[in-house]
XYZ file of C-alpha atoms in Angstrom:
227
model
C 1.606 -3.148 8.440
C 1.675 0.569 8.292
C 4.694 2.437 7.991
C 6.071 6.393 8.540
C 9.265 8.021 8.867
C 10.728 11.542 8.917
C 14.596 11.803 7.611
C 16.595 14.742 7.916
C 20.184 13.174 7.119
C 21.880 9.819 6.414
C 24.938 7.818 6.996
C 27.103 6.910 3.866
C 29.013 3.361 3.542
C 31.989 5.850 3.261
C 31.309 8.437 6.303
C 29.988 8.739 9.621
C 28.589 11.750 9.155
C 25.414 12.764 10.060
C 24.700 16.352 9.335
C 22.036 17.032 6.743
C 23.634 15.323 3.983
C 20.340 13.720 1.959
C 20.234 14.762 -1.365
C 18.511 13.018 -5.088
C 20.798 10.376 -6.490
C 20.426 11.646 -10.103
C 19.524 15.104 -9.603
C 22.490 16.381 -7.077
C 20.085 18.137 -5.160
C 20.049 18.994 -1.711
C 16.905 17.837 0.716
C 16.207 19.342 3.757
C 13.861 16.723 5.126
C 12.124 13.500 3.694
C 8.949 12.302 4.803
C 7.159 9.075 3.967
C 3.672 6.677 5.048
C 2.295 3.665 3.779
C 1.250 0.520 4.155
C 1.625 -3.155 3.350
C -1.753 -5.556 3.175
C -1.418 -9.523 2.743
C -4.470 -11.035 1.169
C -3.333 -14.307 1.539
C -0.077 -16.690 1.713
C 0.193 -16.070 -1.951
C -0.613 -12.310 -2.278
C 0.471 -9.302 -1.194
C 0.148 -5.107 -1.759
C 1.769 -2.215 -0.871
C 0.924 1.666 -1.132
C 3.346 4.544 0.240
C 3.812 8.473 -0.756
C 6.776 10.199 0.200
C 7.318 13.941 0.369
C 11.015 15.499 -0.480
C 10.773 19.284 0.539
C 10.661 21.622 -2.009
C 11.899 18.772 -4.161
C 8.786 16.330 -5.243
C 6.199 14.055 -3.980
C 6.448 10.799 -4.750
C 4.004 7.901 -5.113
C 4.877 4.102 -4.845
C 2.605 0.760 -5.093
C 3.718 -2.925 -5.492
C 2.135 -5.943 -5.875
C 3.428 -9.714 -5.536
C 2.074 -12.904 -6.204
C 3.326 -16.528 -5.580
C 1.863 -19.400 -7.498
C 2.941 -22.873 -6.683
C 2.585 -24.745 -9.640
C 4.172 -28.060 -7.882
C 6.199 -29.293 -4.939
C 9.353 -28.010 -6.616
C 7.942 -25.331 -8.996
C 6.661 -22.274 -8.897
C 5.955 -18.563 -10.206
C 6.833 -15.435 -8.814
C 4.862 -12.176 -10.440
C 6.138 -8.871 -9.130
C 5.131 -5.488 -10.340
C 6.394 -2.249 -8.993
C 4.977 1.313 -9.931
C 6.507 5.133 -9.203
C 4.889 8.290 -9.665
C 6.887 11.441 -9.226
C 5.788 14.822 -9.704
C 8.097 18.404 -8.366
C 6.282 20.249 -5.187
C 6.881 23.191 -3.360
C 9.975 25.343 -4.439
C 10.743 22.878 -6.924
C 14.503 23.082 -6.246
C 15.044 20.380 -9.193
C 13.052 22.047 -11.662
C 9.812 20.564 -13.448
C 9.213 16.821 -12.533
C 6.434 14.502 -13.853
C 7.446 11.051 -14.469
C 5.368 7.591 -14.130
C 8.031 4.659 -13.847
C 6.992 0.901 -13.488
C 8.393 -2.380 -13.757
C 7.061 -6.111 -14.122
C 8.889 -9.536 -13.667
C 8.377 -13.125 -13.337
C 10.558 -15.517 -12.099
C 10.027 -19.041 -12.444
C 11.588 -21.778 -9.905
C 11.998 -25.213 -10.429
C 14.230 -26.672 -7.845
C 17.325 -24.955 -7.576
C 16.925 -22.845 -10.569
C 15.397 -19.961 -10.892
C 15.063 -17.834 -14.390
C 13.562 -14.110 -14.452
C 12.567 -12.227 -16.984
C 11.980 -8.384 -16.499
C 10.436 -5.433 -18.229
C 10.926 -1.662 -17.326
C 9.971 1.665 -18.532
C 10.346 5.209 -17.648
C 7.826 7.660 -19.101
C 8.601 11.105 -18.550
C 11.283 14.122 -19.516
C 13.358 13.421 -16.305
C 15.108 10.095 -15.331
C 13.489 8.266 -12.215
C 15.570 9.328 -9.313
C 15.097 8.644 -5.888
C 17.001 9.531 -2.331
C 20.841 9.622 -1.783
C 23.382 10.080 1.078
C 26.458 12.133 0.470
C 29.627 11.176 2.669
C 31.107 15.049 2.218
C 30.335 17.068 5.663
C 27.482 20.124 4.225
C 27.558 18.467 0.516
C 25.423 19.947 -2.212
C 25.136 20.172 -5.795
C 28.017 22.064 -6.139
C 30.226 18.947 -7.915
C 29.217 17.106 -4.901
C 27.512 13.826 -5.297
C 24.751 12.071 -3.528
C 25.621 8.019 -3.163
C 22.429 5.968 -4.244
C 21.035 5.112 -0.357
C 19.450 1.526 -2.181
C 15.962 3.168 -1.823
C 14.687 1.879 -5.176
C 12.446 -1.153 -5.827
C 12.283 -1.577 -9.654
C 13.394 -4.913 -10.925
C 16.123 -4.097 -13.789
C 18.040 -1.844 -11.069
C 21.113 -3.519 -10.915
C 24.865 -3.475 -9.549
C 26.020 -0.505 -11.853
C 22.866 0.879 -14.127
C 19.139 1.244 -12.875
C 18.207 1.495 -16.734
C 16.023 4.723 -15.635
C 16.992 7.245 -18.096
C 14.059 9.536 -19.579
C 11.926 7.435 -21.606
C 13.953 4.437 -21.368
C 12.510 0.936 -21.838
C 14.508 -1.712 -20.519
C 14.800 -5.670 -20.136
C 16.002 -8.548 -18.262
C 17.173 -11.805 -17.850
C 18.219 -13.434 -14.836
C 19.673 -17.229 -13.909
C 19.869 -18.095 -10.176
C 20.945 -21.401 -8.764
C 20.878 -22.465 -5.291
C 23.317 -25.234 -4.493
C 22.016 -25.951 -1.089
C 20.078 -28.785 -3.436
C 23.580 -30.351 -4.421
C 24.435 -30.487 -0.849
C 26.404 -27.159 -0.464
C 24.075 -24.796 1.455
C 24.661 -21.121 1.421
C 26.203 -21.135 -1.703
C 24.459 -19.490 -4.336
C 25.328 -17.963 -8.148
C 23.569 -15.463 -10.301
C 24.072 -14.015 -13.848
C 22.054 -11.677 -15.903
C 21.758 -9.207 -18.716
C 19.872 -6.110 -18.762
C 19.474 -3.837 -22.205
C 18.136 -0.484 -22.409
C 16.798 1.518 -25.247
C 15.271 4.510 -26.166
C 16.511 6.984 -23.566
C 15.243 10.524 -24.553
C 16.009 13.259 -21.950
C 15.612 16.103 -25.214
C 12.280 17.655 -23.313
C 14.209 18.227 -19.921
C 13.790 21.252 -18.383
C 16.999 23.440 -19.323
C 17.012 25.285 -16.248
C 16.633 22.036 -14.012
C 18.555 19.440 -12.115
C 18.342 17.472 -14.732
C 19.506 19.513 -17.829
C 22.738 17.398 -18.606
C 19.876 14.725 -19.828
C 18.924 17.280 -22.679
C 21.515 15.866 -24.969
C 20.492 12.211 -24.891
C 18.680 11.240 -27.771
C 17.946 7.085 -28.524
C 20.248 6.368 -25.669
C 20.945 3.008 -25.220
C 22.769 0.941 -22.288
C 23.676 -2.478 -21.039
C 25.021 -4.610 -18.597
C 26.288 -8.016 -17.857
C 26.559 -9.474 -14.119
């Protein structure tokens, strides 16, 4: 499957505006246009691979790869392995400042009947956070105090309801349990609980003149989330 796209605006959850309101979710940097191209290849029923490249005009080039492997251990037991990798580097006028970031996550999900237990590790390598596309609900929004809401354009295992665990240098771990109640005669009902912990956040080497200068005060940063 091959894909490609060119974007100049988006619609946020709280607005109907479509007037060039794209930006970076954490750097609050306006983006005039975003382009991407890539593809996914299915080797077999159990193995798929994807590779994509994106260009945010005068902000960054971002490359993404993923690998998913499904292993059926028995009729009711299986193991799903997922690996996600991003590389982000500033480009053009570099309006968000110096960016050189490698981020990856790996997750193992063991399913037995109605129960699934997932363990994941995620790591951010670089002096800036891992950032991604956002959409503002305000007309003509820019980085002068107006935010770009995350647009769901992130494929990392530990990105959760509140935290993305994406600070510079951050390492994080997740333990998650899912229950599919259809096995107990209640189709459509599911339950999930998880705990994610991040450590070693360090933004002291971020570009002081860039969009991520607020991270320069972060050293040995920690965060956690329970859902």
